[in-house]
Amino acid sequence: MSLGRINTVLLHSWYHFTHSMETWVDLFWNSSIQIILFSFLATAVSKGGDTTSAKYMVVGMIFWNMIWVNQYAMALGILWETWSRSFSSLFISPLSMNEFLVAQMISGCIKSFVALSMSMIIASTIHGISLFPLGIWFFVYCFELMILGWAFGFLVLSLILRFGTDVQSLSWAIVFAIQPVGGIFFPSQYLPESVRWISSLLPTSYLFASLHGQLAGMPADIERIVLATAINCVYFVGSYFLFQHQYKMSRITGRFARMES
Amino acid sequence: MSMDVLSVSGLTKQYDGYTAVDHISFSIKRGEIVGLLGPNGAGKTTTIQMLLGLTLPNDGGISYFGKNFLQNREESLSRMNFASSYSAVQGRMTVYQNLRIYAGLYGVNETDKVIRQLLDLMDIVSIKDQVFWKLSSGQKTRVILAKAFINNPELLLMDEPTASLDPEIAEKVIEILLDMRKSRGVSILYTSHDMEEVEALCDRVIFLDHGKILAEDTPLGFTKRIGDCTLIVTFDGEQKTVVSHVKSKKYAYKFPRDEVIEVSLPEGDIPALLFDLGKKKIWITNIDVKKPRLEDVFLQIAKGKYELR
C-alpha cells in the first residue's frame, strides 16, 4: 500500500470534483434542498406540538449524509472512470485496487463531513436544532454510519463488477432501501410488525435509537452502539470479501477489461 | 546475452469453452521492437489484457525483467507503460491534470519538468489546460502517448497507437519510438494494422491467428517466405511470342493491357526472363517489380491462405 499513490488518487478526486457539476449537485445541492425541506417540515410538525418527531426527522436527514455520501463516493469513483474509458489506464499503472478503494473511502469521508456540516448549519439556522448534546458520541455515530456507507459502496461495486454498468443506477438507489426500515427518521418500533425484523438487522436502528435517546437527555446507549458496531463489522467485512471475490472473478471472466467498452 | 524484458510461456485464456489465446510463448529482449499482428479475433487484445494484468490467464506465465508478473505486479508495472488509440484518461480533467496524476501513480520525480518535456515532445503545450474529452481524437492519442512515456518505461506495450494520428504525426511518433530504443534501449511490443509502419519499426513480427502463434520472423523473412514477386513488363513485339516463352517456364501471368504482361515468378528468375525475351526480339520499354510486402502476408493469413514455408 503506497501513501503516495493514495494521495495521488485523492488529488485525482479533487481535480475531478472541480470539473464535475454533477457531483456538486448530487452531494451539496441535493443535500441542501433535502435538509431545507426537512427543516421546514420539522418546524411545521413541531408547531403542531410534536417536537420529538420533528427533531427525529431533521437529525435523521443530517446523519443520512454520512451513509449516502460515503456510498455514493465509492461507487461513483469507479463509475466516473468507466464512463471516461480511463478505468484500464488507472489499473495498468502500479495503482492497486485496495489503494484506489482506500482513497475513495477517504474522499467519501471528507465529502460526507462537508455535506454533514452544511446540513447542520442549515438545520440549526432554520429549525434551531443543535447536535452539541451528543458530545464525542457525535463522531462515533458518524464513524459507524460511514462504515455502513462504505459497506454499501462495496456492495454496489460488486454488483457493477458482476453485471456491468447495466446496474449503475443502483449506485444512487440501493442505499435508499434502508431509509423506510432503518429507524432513521422515526423509531423502529412504529414499523409494521411484519417488517420490524428487517430493522433489527440494520445498525442504523440501534444507532439512531441511542442518538434519539441522547437528544432526549439520556446517556448514550452503549449496548446498542456495540451491537450496531458488531453488525456493521459483519456487513463491512462481508461486503469487502464479496467485492474481492467479484474483482477476481471479473479478471478471470474478462469483464474487468471490458468494463469501459 | 541480453536479458528478456518480457517472457511469455504457454499463455492461455479460455472463455466459456472458447480458447481466445492458446498456449502462446514468446519473449522480448532489451531494445527489441516486436510486432504482434493478426486479423480481428486472433487473440491480440486478450494477450495484451493479460500482459497488463487486467485479465487473468487460465494457464501459462508472464515474467517482466526476469520476475513473475502476478507476484511482482507493482514493480513490473512501474517499469513499463501502455498506449492505445482506444484508451483514454479521465475526460473531465485537463491534459496537465491527467499527466500530473499519472506521474504521481508512477512515482515520477520532478513531475513538472517531466510533464513540460512531454508536452513539448508531443506538441500539446497549447492544449495542456483543456479538458481531455473536448480534444480531437488525434490530440487525445498524443496525450495518451505522453502518458505512456511519463515514467520513462523500459518496456512499452502499444496497441495501434498511431491509428487516429495524421500521417506526419504518426511518422514523428515512430521516430520518437526508434529514438527511445536507440538512446535508452526501450523494448516495445507493438500491434498495428499499418503494415508499412510495422515494417519500418519492428525487428521481429509474431503473427497470431485463432489464438495461436502462426509464425514468427523478421518482416523481411516473412516476405521472403511468401516467395514470388510480380514482374510487370511493357513490351513492343508479338504477344504470342511472349506468352509462349512465359508458358514454357510455367510462370503464372496475365495481360492487364495488350502490351503489358504481369508475371509471377521467383525474384532470382527476373534477369534470365528479361534476357530471353530480348533474344526473342521483344523490345522491352518498361519494367516494374512488385516485391511481396508484410501486407501480403497479413492478407494471406486473414484469408486463411497462409502456409508456413
Coordinates of C-alpha atoms in Angstrom, one line a residue:
Chain A
M1 CA 0.0 0.0 0.0
S2 CA 1.6 3.3 -1.1
L3 CA 0.6 6.5 0.6
G4 CA 1.9 8.4 -2.4
R5 CA -0.5 6.7 -4.8
I6 CA -3.4 7.1 -2.3
N7 CA -2.6 10.8 -2.2
T8 CA -2.5 10.9 -6.0
V9 CA -5.9 9.3 -6.2
L10 CA -7.2 11.9 -3.7
L11 CA -5.7 14.6 -5.9
H12 CA -7.5 12.9 -8.8
S13 CA -10.8 13.0 -6.9
W14 CA -10.2 16.7 -6.2
Y15 CA -9.4 17.6 -9.8
H16 CA -12.4 15.6 -11.0
F17 CA -14.6 17.3 -8.4
T18 CA -13.6 20.7 -9.5
H19 CA -14.8 19.9 -13.1
S20 CA -17.9 17.9 -12.2
M21 CA -21.1 19.9 -11.8
E22 CA -23.0 16.6 -11.3
T23 CA -21.0 15.8 -8.2
W24 CA -21.6 19.2 -6.7
V25 CA -25.3 18.9 -7.4
D26 CA -25.6 15.3 -6.1
L27 CA -23.6 15.9 -3.0
F28 CA -24.3 19.5 -1.9
W29 CA -27.3 20.8 -3.8
N30 CA -29.5 17.8 -3.2
S31 CA -28.3 17.6 0.5
S32 CA -29.1 21.3 1.0
I33 CA -32.5 21.1 -0.6
Q34 CA -33.4 18.0 1.4
I35 CA -32.3 19.5 4.7
I36 CA -34.1 22.7 4.0
L37 CA -37.3 20.7 3.2
F38 CA -36.9 18.6 6.3
S39 CA -36.2 21.6 8.5
F40 CA -39.4 23.4 7.3
L41 CA -41.3 20.2 7.7
A42 CA -40.0 19.7 11.2
T43 CA -40.9 23.3 12.1
A44 CA -44.4 22.7 10.8
V45 CA -44.7 19.5 12.7
S46 CA -43.3 21.0 15.9
K47 CA -45.9 23.8 15.7
G48 CA -48.5 21.1 15.9
G49 CA -47.0 20.1 19.2
D50 CA -44.9 17.0 18.2
T51 CA -41.4 18.4 18.8
T52 CA -39.9 14.9 19.2
S53 CA -40.9 13.7 15.8
A54 CA -39.7 17.0 14.3
K55 CA -36.3 16.5 15.9
Y56 CA -36.1 12.9 14.6
M57 CA -36.8 14.0 11.1
V58 CA -34.1 16.7 11.0
V59 CA -31.5 14.7 12.8
G60 CA -32.2 11.7 10.5
M61 CA -31.7 13.8 7.4
I62 CA -28.4 15.3 8.8
F63 CA -26.9 11.9 9.6
W64 CA -28.2 10.3 6.4
N65 CA -25.5 12.2 4.6
M66 CA -22.9 10.0 6.3
I67 CA -24.3 6.9 4.7
W68 CA -25.4 8.3 1.4
V69 CA -22.3 10.4 0.6
N70 CA -19.8 7.6 1.5
Q71 CA -21.6 5.0 -0.5
Y72 CA -22.0 7.4 -3.4
A73 CA -18.3 8.5 -3.4
M74 CA -17.1 4.9 -3.5
A75 CA -19.4 3.7 -6.3
L76 CA -19.1 6.8 -8.4
G77 CA -15.3 6.8 -8.0
I78 CA -15.2 3.8 -10.3
L79 CA -18.1 4.7 -12.5
W80 CA -16.6 8.1 -13.5
E81 CA -13.5 6.2 -14.7
T82 CA -15.7 3.7 -16.6
W83 CA -17.7 6.4 -18.3
S84 CA -14.5 8.2 -19.2
R85 CA -12.9 4.9 -20.5
S86 CA -10.0 5.7 -18.3
F87 CA -10.6 2.7 -16.0
S88 CA -8.0 0.5 -17.5
S89 CA -5.4 3.3 -17.7
L90 CA -5.6 3.6 -14.0
F91 CA -5.3 -0.1 -13.2
I92 CA -2.4 -0.8 -15.6
S93 CA -0.4 1.7 -13.5
P94 CA 1.2 0.4 -10.3
L95 CA -2.0 1.5 -8.5
S96 CA -3.7 -1.4 -6.7
M97 CA -7.4 -1.8 -6.3
N98 CA -7.0 -1.5 -2.5
E99 CA -5.1 1.8 -2.8
F100 CA -7.9 3.1 -5.1
L101 CA -10.6 2.0 -2.6
V102 CA -8.8 3.5 0.4
A103 CA -8.5 6.8 -1.5
Q104 CA -12.2 6.7 -2.4
M105 CA -13.1 6.0 1.3
I106 CA -11.0 9.0 2.4
S107 CA -12.6 11.1 -0.3
G108 CA -16.1 10.0 0.8
C109 CA -15.2 10.7 4.4
I110 CA -14.2 14.3 3.6
K111 CA -17.2 14.9 1.3
S112 CA -19.6 13.5 3.8
F113 CA -18.3 15.7 6.6
V114 CA -18.6 18.8 4.4
A115 CA -22.2 17.7 3.5
L116 CA -23.0 17.0 7.1
S117 CA -21.5 20.3 8.3
M118 CA -23.5 22.2 5.7
S119 CA -26.7 20.3 6.7
M120 CA -26.1 21.0 10.4
I121 CA -25.7 24.8 9.7
I122 CA -28.9 24.9 7.6
A123 CA -30.9 22.8 10.2
S124 CA -29.6 25.0 13.0
T125 CA -30.5 28.2 11.2
I126 CA -34.0 27.1 10.1
H127 CA -35.1 24.8 12.9
G128 CA -32.7 25.8 15.7
I129 CA -31.5 22.2 16.3
S130 CA -28.1 21.6 17.9
L131 CA -26.1 18.3 17.9
F132 CA -23.7 19.5 20.6
P133 CA -25.6 17.5 23.3
L134 CA -24.2 14.4 21.5
G135 CA -20.7 15.3 22.6
I136 CA -18.0 12.9 21.5
W137 CA -20.6 10.4 20.5
F138 CA -21.4 12.6 17.5
F139 CA -18.2 11.3 16.0
V140 CA -18.9 7.7 17.0
Y141 CA -22.3 7.9 15.2
C142 CA -20.7 9.5 12.2
F143 CA -18.0 6.8 12.0
E144 CA -20.5 4.0 12.3
L145 CA -22.7 5.4 9.6
M146 CA -19.7 6.0 7.4
I147 CA -18.7 2.3 7.8
L148 CA -22.2 1.3 6.7
G149 CA -21.9 3.7 3.7
W150 CA -18.6 2.0 2.7
A151 CA -20.2 -1.4 3.1
F152 CA -23.0 -0.4 0.7
G153 CA -20.3 1.1 -1.6
F154 CA -18.6 -2.4 -1.7
L155 CA -21.9 -4.0 -2.4
V156 CA -22.7 -1.6 -5.3
L157 CA -19.1 -2.1 -6.7
S158 CA -19.6 -5.9 -6.5
L159 CA -22.8 -5.6 -8.5
I160 CA -21.1 -3.4 -11.1
L161 CA -18.2 -5.8 -11.5
R162 CA -20.7 -8.7 -11.8
F163 CA -23.3 -7.2 -14.0
G164 CA -21.5 -4.2 -15.6
T165 CA -22.8 -0.7 -16.0
D166 CA -26.3 -2.0 -16.6
V167 CA -26.8 -1.8 -12.9
Q168 CA -25.1 1.6 -12.4
S169 CA -28.4 3.2 -11.3
L170 CA -28.1 1.2 -8.1
S171 CA -25.2 3.5 -7.2
W172 CA -27.8 6.1 -6.4
A173 CA -30.7 3.9 -5.5
I174 CA -29.7 0.9 -3.5
V175 CA -28.9 2.6 -0.2
F176 CA -32.3 4.2 -0.1
A177 CA -33.8 0.8 0.7
I178 CA -32.8 1.2 4.3
Q179 CA -34.5 4.6 4.7
P180 CA -38.0 3.3 5.5
V181 CA -36.9 0.5 7.7
G182 CA -33.7 1.7 9.3
G183 CA -35.2 3.7 12.2
I184 CA -33.5 6.8 10.8
F185 CA -36.4 9.3 10.8
F186 CA -38.6 7.6 13.4
P187 CA -38.1 4.8 15.9
S188 CA -38.3 1.3 14.5
Q189 CA -41.0 0.3 17.0
Y190 CA -43.5 2.2 14.9
L191 CA -42.8 0.0 11.9
P192 CA -45.4 -2.7 11.0
E193 CA -44.6 -5.8 12.8
S194 CA -44.1 -7.8 9.6
V195 CA -41.1 -5.7 8.6
R196 CA -39.7 -4.9 12.0
W197 CA -37.3 -7.9 11.8
I198 CA -35.6 -6.1 8.9
S199 CA -35.0 -3.1 11.1
S200 CA -33.3 -5.4 13.7
L201 CA -30.7 -6.4 11.1
L202 CA -29.7 -2.8 10.4
P203 CA -27.1 -1.0 12.5
T204 CA -29.0 2.3 11.9
S205 CA -31.9 1.1 14.1
Y206 CA -29.6 0.8 17.1
L207 CA -27.5 3.9 16.4
F208 CA -30.5 6.2 15.9
A209 CA -32.2 4.8 19.0
S210 CA -29.2 5.7 21.1
L211 CA -28.9 9.1 19.3
H212 CA -32.6 9.9 19.8
G213 CA -32.2 9.0 23.5
Q214 CA -29.3 11.3 23.9
L215 CA -31.2 14.2 22.3
A216 CA -34.0 13.5 24.8
G217 CA -31.4 13.9 27.6
M218 CA -30.4 10.3 28.3
P219 CA -26.9 8.9 28.1
A220 CA -25.6 7.1 25.1
D221 CA -26.9 3.5 24.9
I222 CA -23.5 1.7 24.9
E223 CA -25.2 -1.7 24.5
R224 CA -27.0 -0.6 21.3
I225 CA -23.9 1.0 19.9
V226 CA -21.8 -2.1 20.5
L227 CA -24.5 -4.2 18.8
A228 CA -24.6 -1.7 15.9
T229 CA -20.8 -1.9 15.7
A230 CA -20.9 -5.7 15.5
I231 CA -23.5 -5.7 12.7
N232 CA -21.5 -3.0 10.9
C233 CA -18.4 -5.1 11.1
V234 CA -20.2 -8.1 9.6
Y235 CA -21.5 -6.0 6.8
F236 CA -18.3 -4.2 6.1
V237 CA -16.1 -7.4 6.1
G238 CA -18.7 -9.4 4.2
S239 CA -19.2 -6.7 1.5
Y240 CA -15.4 -6.3 1.2
F241 CA -14.9 -10.0 0.6
L242 CA -17.8 -10.1 -1.8
F243 CA -16.1 -7.2 -3.7
Q244 CA -12.8 -9.0 -3.7
H245 CA -14.4 -12.2 -5.0
Q246 CA -16.2 -10.3 -7.8
Y247 CA -13.0 -8.4 -8.6
K248 CA -11.1 -11.7 -9.0
M249 CA -13.9 -13.2 -11.0
S250 CA -14.2 -10.2 -13.3
R251 CA -10.5 -10.6 -14.1
I252 CA -10.9 -14.3 -14.8
T253 CA -14.0 -13.8 -17.0
G254 CA -12.6 -10.7 -18.7
R255 CA -15.4 -8.5 -17.6
F256 CA -12.9 -6.2 -15.8
A257 CA -11.1 -5.4 -19.0
R258 CA -14.4 -4.9 -20.8
M259 CA -15.8 -2.6 -18.1
E260 CA -15.3 0.6 -20.2
S261 CA -16.2 -0.8 -23.6
Chain B
M1 CA 23.3 -12.3 -23.8
S2 CA 20.8 -9.6 -23.1
M3 CA 18.0 -10.2 -20.6
D4 CA 14.4 -10.8 -21.6
V5 CA 12.4 -7.8 -20.5
L6 CA 9.2 -9.8 -21.3
S7 CA 8.9 -13.6 -21.3
V8 CA 5.6 -15.3 -22.0
S9 CA 5.3 -19.0 -21.6
G10 CA 2.3 -21.2 -22.5
L11 CA -0.1 -18.3 -22.0
T12 CA -3.7 -19.5 -22.4
K13 CA -7.1 -17.8 -22.0
Q14 CA -10.4 -19.6 -22.4
Y15 CA -13.9 -18.0 -22.1
D16 CA -16.8 -20.4 -21.7
G17 CA -15.1 -23.2 -23.7
Y18 CA -13.8 -20.8 -26.4
T19 CA -10.0 -20.5 -26.5
A20 CA -9.0 -16.9 -27.2
V21 CA -5.3 -17.4 -26.6
D22 CA -3.9 -20.9 -27.0
H23 CA -0.5 -21.7 -25.3
I24 CA 1.5 -18.9 -26.8
S25 CA 5.1 -18.4 -25.8
F26 CA 7.4 -15.6 -26.9
S27 CA 9.9 -13.2 -25.4
I28 CA 11.2 -9.7 -26.0
K29 CA 14.8 -8.7 -25.4
R30 CA 16.1 -5.3 -24.2
G31 CA 15.9 -2.8 -27.1
E32 CA 13.9 -5.1 -29.3
I33 CA 10.7 -4.0 -31.1
V34 CA 8.3 -6.8 -31.7
G35 CA 5.1 -6.6 -33.7
L36 CA 2.1 -8.6 -32.6
L37 CA -0.1 -9.0 -35.6
G38 CA -3.1 -10.9 -36.7
P39 CA -6.6 -10.4 -38.0
N40 CA -9.5 -9.4 -35.8
G41 CA -10.3 -12.1 -33.2
A42 CA -6.7 -13.5 -33.5
G43 CA -6.2 -13.0 -29.7
K44 CA -4.1 -9.8 -29.7
T45 CA -6.3 -7.8 -27.4
T46 CA -6.8 -10.7 -24.9
T47 CA -3.0 -11.2 -24.9
I48 CA -2.4 -7.6 -24.2
Q49 CA -5.0 -7.5 -21.4
M50 CA -3.3 -10.5 -19.8
L51 CA 0.1 -8.8 -20.2
L52 CA -1.3 -5.7 -18.4
G53 CA -2.9 -7.7 -15.6
L54 CA -6.4 -6.7 -16.5
T55 CA -7.3 -10.3 -17.3
L56 CA -6.0 -13.4 -15.5
P57 CA -4.8 -16.3 -17.7
N58 CA -6.1 -19.8 -17.3
D59 CA -2.6 -21.2 -17.8
G60 CA 0.9 -20.1 -18.5
G61 CA 3.1 -17.4 -17.1
I62 CA 4.3 -13.9 -17.7
S63 CA 7.6 -12.6 -16.5
Y64 CA 8.8 -9.0 -16.7
F65 CA 12.5 -8.2 -16.2
G66 CA 13.0 -11.8 -15.0
K67 CA 10.3 -11.8 -12.3
N68 CA 6.9 -13.3 -12.2
F69 CA 4.4 -10.6 -13.1
L70 CA 1.5 -11.6 -10.9
Q71 CA 3.8 -11.8 -7.9
N72 CA 5.6 -8.6 -8.7
R73 CA 2.8 -6.6 -10.3
E74 CA 3.7 -3.2 -8.8
E75 CA 7.4 -3.4 -9.7
S76 CA 6.7 -4.7 -13.2
L77 CA 4.0 -2.0 -14.0
S78 CA 6.2 0.8 -12.7
R79 CA 8.9 -0.1 -15.3
M80 CA 6.5 -0.3 -18.2
N81 CA 3.6 1.5 -19.8
F82 CA 0.8 1.1 -22.3
A83 CA -0.6 3.3 -25.1
S84 CA -3.5 2.7 -27.3
S85 CA -5.5 5.0 -29.5
Y86 CA -8.6 3.3 -28.0
S87 CA -7.7 4.0 -24.4
A88 CA -8.3 7.2 -22.5
V89 CA -7.6 9.2 -19.4
Q90 CA -10.2 11.0 -17.2
G91 CA -12.2 13.1 -19.6
R92 CA -13.3 15.7 -17.1
M93 CA -9.7 16.6 -16.2
T94 CA -7.3 18.8 -18.1
V95 CA -4.4 17.4 -20.0
Y96 CA -2.0 18.7 -17.4
Q97 CA -4.0 17.4 -14.5
N98 CA -4.2 13.9 -16.1
L99 CA -0.4 13.8 -16.7
R100 CA 0.1 15.1 -13.1
I101 CA -2.0 12.2 -11.8
Y102 CA -0.2 9.5 -13.8
A103 CA 3.2 11.0 -12.8
G104 CA 2.0 10.5 -9.2
L105 CA 0.8 7.0 -9.8
Y106 CA 4.1 6.0 -11.4
G107 CA 6.1 7.8 -8.7
V108 CA 7.8 10.2 -11.1
N109 CA 10.3 12.7 -9.7
E110 CA 10.5 16.3 -10.9
T111 CA 6.9 16.0 -12.1
D112 CA 6.6 19.5 -13.6
K113 CA 9.8 19.2 -15.6
V114 CA 8.9 15.8 -17.0
I115 CA 5.4 16.9 -17.9
R116 CA 6.8 20.1 -19.7
Q117 CA 9.2 17.9 -21.7
L118 CA 6.4 15.5 -22.7
L119 CA 4.0 18.4 -23.6
D120 CA 6.8 19.7 -25.9
L121 CA 7.7 16.3 -27.3
M122 CA 4.1 15.5 -28.3
D123 CA 3.4 19.1 -29.3
I124 CA 0.5 19.5 -27.0
V125 CA 1.6 22.5 -24.9
S126 CA -1.2 24.6 -26.3
I127 CA -3.9 22.2 -25.1
K128 CA -2.5 21.5 -21.6
D129 CA -5.3 23.3 -19.9
Q130 CA -8.1 21.9 -21.9
V131 CA -10.3 19.1 -20.6
F132 CA -9.5 15.7 -22.2
W133 CA -13.0 14.9 -23.5
K134 CA -13.1 18.1 -25.6
L135 CA -10.0 17.2 -27.6
S136 CA -9.9 15.8 -31.1
S137 CA -9.1 12.1 -31.5
G138 CA -5.6 12.9 -32.7
Q139 CA -4.9 15.2 -29.8
K140 CA -6.3 12.6 -27.4
T141 CA -3.9 10.0 -28.9
R142 CA -1.0 12.4 -28.3
V143 CA -2.0 12.8 -24.7
I144 CA -2.2 9.0 -24.3
L145 CA 1.3 8.7 -25.8
A146 CA 2.6 11.4 -23.4
K147 CA 1.0 9.4 -20.5
A148 CA 2.7 6.3 -21.8
F149 CA 6.2 8.0 -21.8
I150 CA 5.7 9.6 -18.4
N151 CA 7.6 7.0 -16.3
N152 CA 10.5 6.6 -18.8
P153 CA 9.4 3.0 -19.4
E154 CA 11.8 0.2 -20.1
L155 CA 9.0 -1.6 -21.9
L156 CA 6.1 -0.2 -23.9
L157 CA 3.1 -2.1 -24.9
M158 CA 1.4 -0.3 -27.8
D159 CA -2.0 -1.2 -29.3
E160 CA -2.4 0.7 -32.6
P161 CA -1.0 3.8 -31.0
T162 CA -1.0 5.8 -34.2
A163 CA -4.4 4.8 -35.5
S164 CA -6.0 8.2 -35.3
L165 CA -3.0 10.4 -36.0
D166 CA -2.2 12.4 -39.1
P167 CA 0.5 10.7 -41.2
E168 CA 3.1 13.3 -40.3
I169 CA 2.4 13.0 -36.6
A170 CA 2.4 9.2 -36.9
E171 CA 5.8 9.4 -38.6
K172 CA 7.1 11.6 -35.8
V173 CA 5.8 9.0 -33.2
I174 CA 7.7 6.3 -35.0
E175 CA 10.8 8.4 -34.9
I176 CA 10.4 9.0 -31.2
L177 CA 10.0 5.3 -30.6
L178 CA 13.1 4.5 -32.6
D179 CA 15.0 7.2 -30.8
M180 CA 13.9 5.8 -27.4
R181 CA 15.1 2.4 -28.4
K182 CA 18.4 3.8 -29.6
S183 CA 19.1 6.1 -26.7
R184 CA 17.6 4.1 -23.8
G185 CA 17.2 0.6 -25.0
V186 CA 13.4 0.7 -24.7
S187 CA 11.7 -2.5 -25.8
I188 CA 8.3 -2.4 -27.5
L189 CA 5.5 -4.8 -28.2
Y190 CA 3.6 -3.2 -31.0
T191 CA 0.3 -4.0 -32.7
S192 CA -0.9 -2.2 -35.7
H193 CA -2.9 -2.8 -38.9
D194 CA -0.5 -0.5 -40.7
M195 CA 2.0 -2.9 -42.2
E196 CA 4.3 -0.2 -43.5
E197 CA 4.6 1.1 -40.0
V198 CA 5.3 -2.4 -38.7
E199 CA 8.0 -3.0 -41.4
A200 CA 9.6 0.3 -40.5
L201 CA 9.6 -0.2 -36.8
C202 CA 9.7 -3.9 -35.9
D203 CA 12.8 -6.1 -35.6
R204 CA 10.6 -9.2 -35.4
V205 CA 6.9 -10.0 -36.0
I206 CA 4.7 -12.5 -34.4
F207 CA 1.6 -13.5 -36.3
L208 CA -1.3 -14.7 -34.2
D209 CA -4.3 -16.5 -35.6
H210 CA -7.1 -18.2 -33.7
G211 CA -5.2 -17.6 -30.5
K212 CA -2.1 -19.4 -31.7
I213 CA 1.3 -18.2 -32.9
L214 CA 1.1 -18.9 -36.6
A215 CA 4.6 -17.7 -37.4
E216 CA 7.5 -15.6 -36.0
D217 CA 10.1 -14.0 -38.2
T218 CA 11.7 -10.6 -39.2
P219 CA 9.5 -8.5 -41.6
L220 CA 11.9 -9.3 -44.4
G221 CA 11.9 -13.0 -43.5
F222 CA 8.1 -13.1 -43.8
T223 CA 8.1 -11.5 -47.2
K224 CA 10.8 -14.0 -48.4
R225 CA 8.6 -16.8 -47.2
I226 CA 5.8 -15.7 -49.5
G227 CA 8.2 -16.3 -52.4
D228 CA 7.2 -15.0 -55.8
C229 CA 7.2 -11.4 -56.8
T230 CA 5.4 -9.8 -59.7
L231 CA 7.2 -8.6 -62.7
I232 CA 5.4 -6.1 -64.9
V233 CA 6.8 -5.7 -68.4
T234 CA 5.7 -3.3 -71.0
F235 CA 6.9 -4.5 -74.4
D236 CA 6.8 -3.9 -78.1
G237 CA 6.6 -7.2 -80.1
E238 CA 4.5 -10.2 -80.7
Q239 CA 2.3 -11.1 -77.7
K240 CA 2.2 -14.8 -78.7
T241 CA 6.0 -15.0 -78.5
V242 CA 5.9 -13.6 -75.0
V243 CA 3.1 -15.9 -73.9
S244 CA 4.8 -19.0 -75.4
H245 CA 8.1 -18.2 -73.5
V246 CA 6.4 -17.4 -70.2
K247 CA 4.2 -20.6 -70.5
S248 CA 7.3 -22.7 -71.2
K249 CA 8.7 -21.5 -67.9
K250 CA 5.4 -22.4 -66.1
Y251 CA 5.0 -18.9 -64.6
A252 CA 1.5 -17.6 -63.8
Y253 CA 0.8 -14.5 -65.9
K254 CA -1.9 -12.1 -67.1
F255 CA -2.3 -9.2 -69.5
P256 CA -3.7 -6.0 -67.9
R257 CA -3.3 -4.4 -71.4
D258 CA -2.2 -5.9 -74.7
E259 CA 1.3 -4.6 -74.5
V260 CA 1.7 -5.2 -70.7
I261 CA 2.3 -8.6 -69.0
E262 CA 2.3 -9.3 -65.3
V263 CA 4.3 -12.4 -64.4
S264 CA 4.5 -14.1 -61.1
L265 CA 8.0 -15.6 -60.6
P266 CA 10.8 -16.0 -58.1
E267 CA 12.9 -12.8 -57.8
G268 CA 16.1 -14.6 -59.0
D269 CA 14.5 -15.6 -62.3
I270 CA 13.9 -12.0 -63.4
P271 CA 17.2 -11.3 -65.2
A272 CA 17.0 -14.6 -67.2
L273 CA 13.5 -14.0 -68.3
L274 CA 14.2 -10.4 -69.5
F275 CA 17.4 -11.7 -71.3
D276 CA 15.4 -14.5 -73.0
L277 CA 12.6 -12.1 -74.1
G278 CA 15.3 -9.7 -75.6
K279 CA 16.8 -12.6 -77.5
K280 CA 13.4 -13.3 -79.0
K281 CA 13.3 -9.8 -80.5
I282 CA 10.8 -8.5 -77.8
W283 CA 11.6 -4.8 -77.3
I284 CA 11.2 -4.1 -73.5
T285 CA 10.1 -0.5 -72.9
N286 CA 9.4 -0.5 -69.2
I287 CA 9.9 -2.8 -66.2
D288 CA 8.4 -2.7 -62.8
V289 CA 8.9 -5.2 -59.9
K290 CA 6.5 -5.6 -57.1
K291 CA 8.1 -7.4 -54.2
P292 CA 5.8 -9.2 -51.6
R293 CA 5.2 -7.0 -48.5
L294 CA 4.2 -7.8 -45.0
E295 CA 0.7 -6.6 -46.0
D296 CA 0.5 -9.6 -48.4
V297 CA 1.5 -12.0 -45.6
F298 CA -1.2 -10.4 -43.4
L299 CA -3.8 -10.7 -46.1
Q300 CA -3.0 -14.3 -46.7
I301 CA -3.3 -15.0 -43.0
A302 CA -6.6 -13.1 -42.8
K303 CA -8.0 -15.1 -45.8
G304 CA -6.7 -18.3 -44.2
K305 CA -4.4 -19.0 -47.1
Y306 CA -1.1 -18.6 -45.4
E307 CA 1.1 -21.7 -45.1
L308 CA 4.3 -21.9 -43.2
R309 CA 7.2 -22.4 -45.5

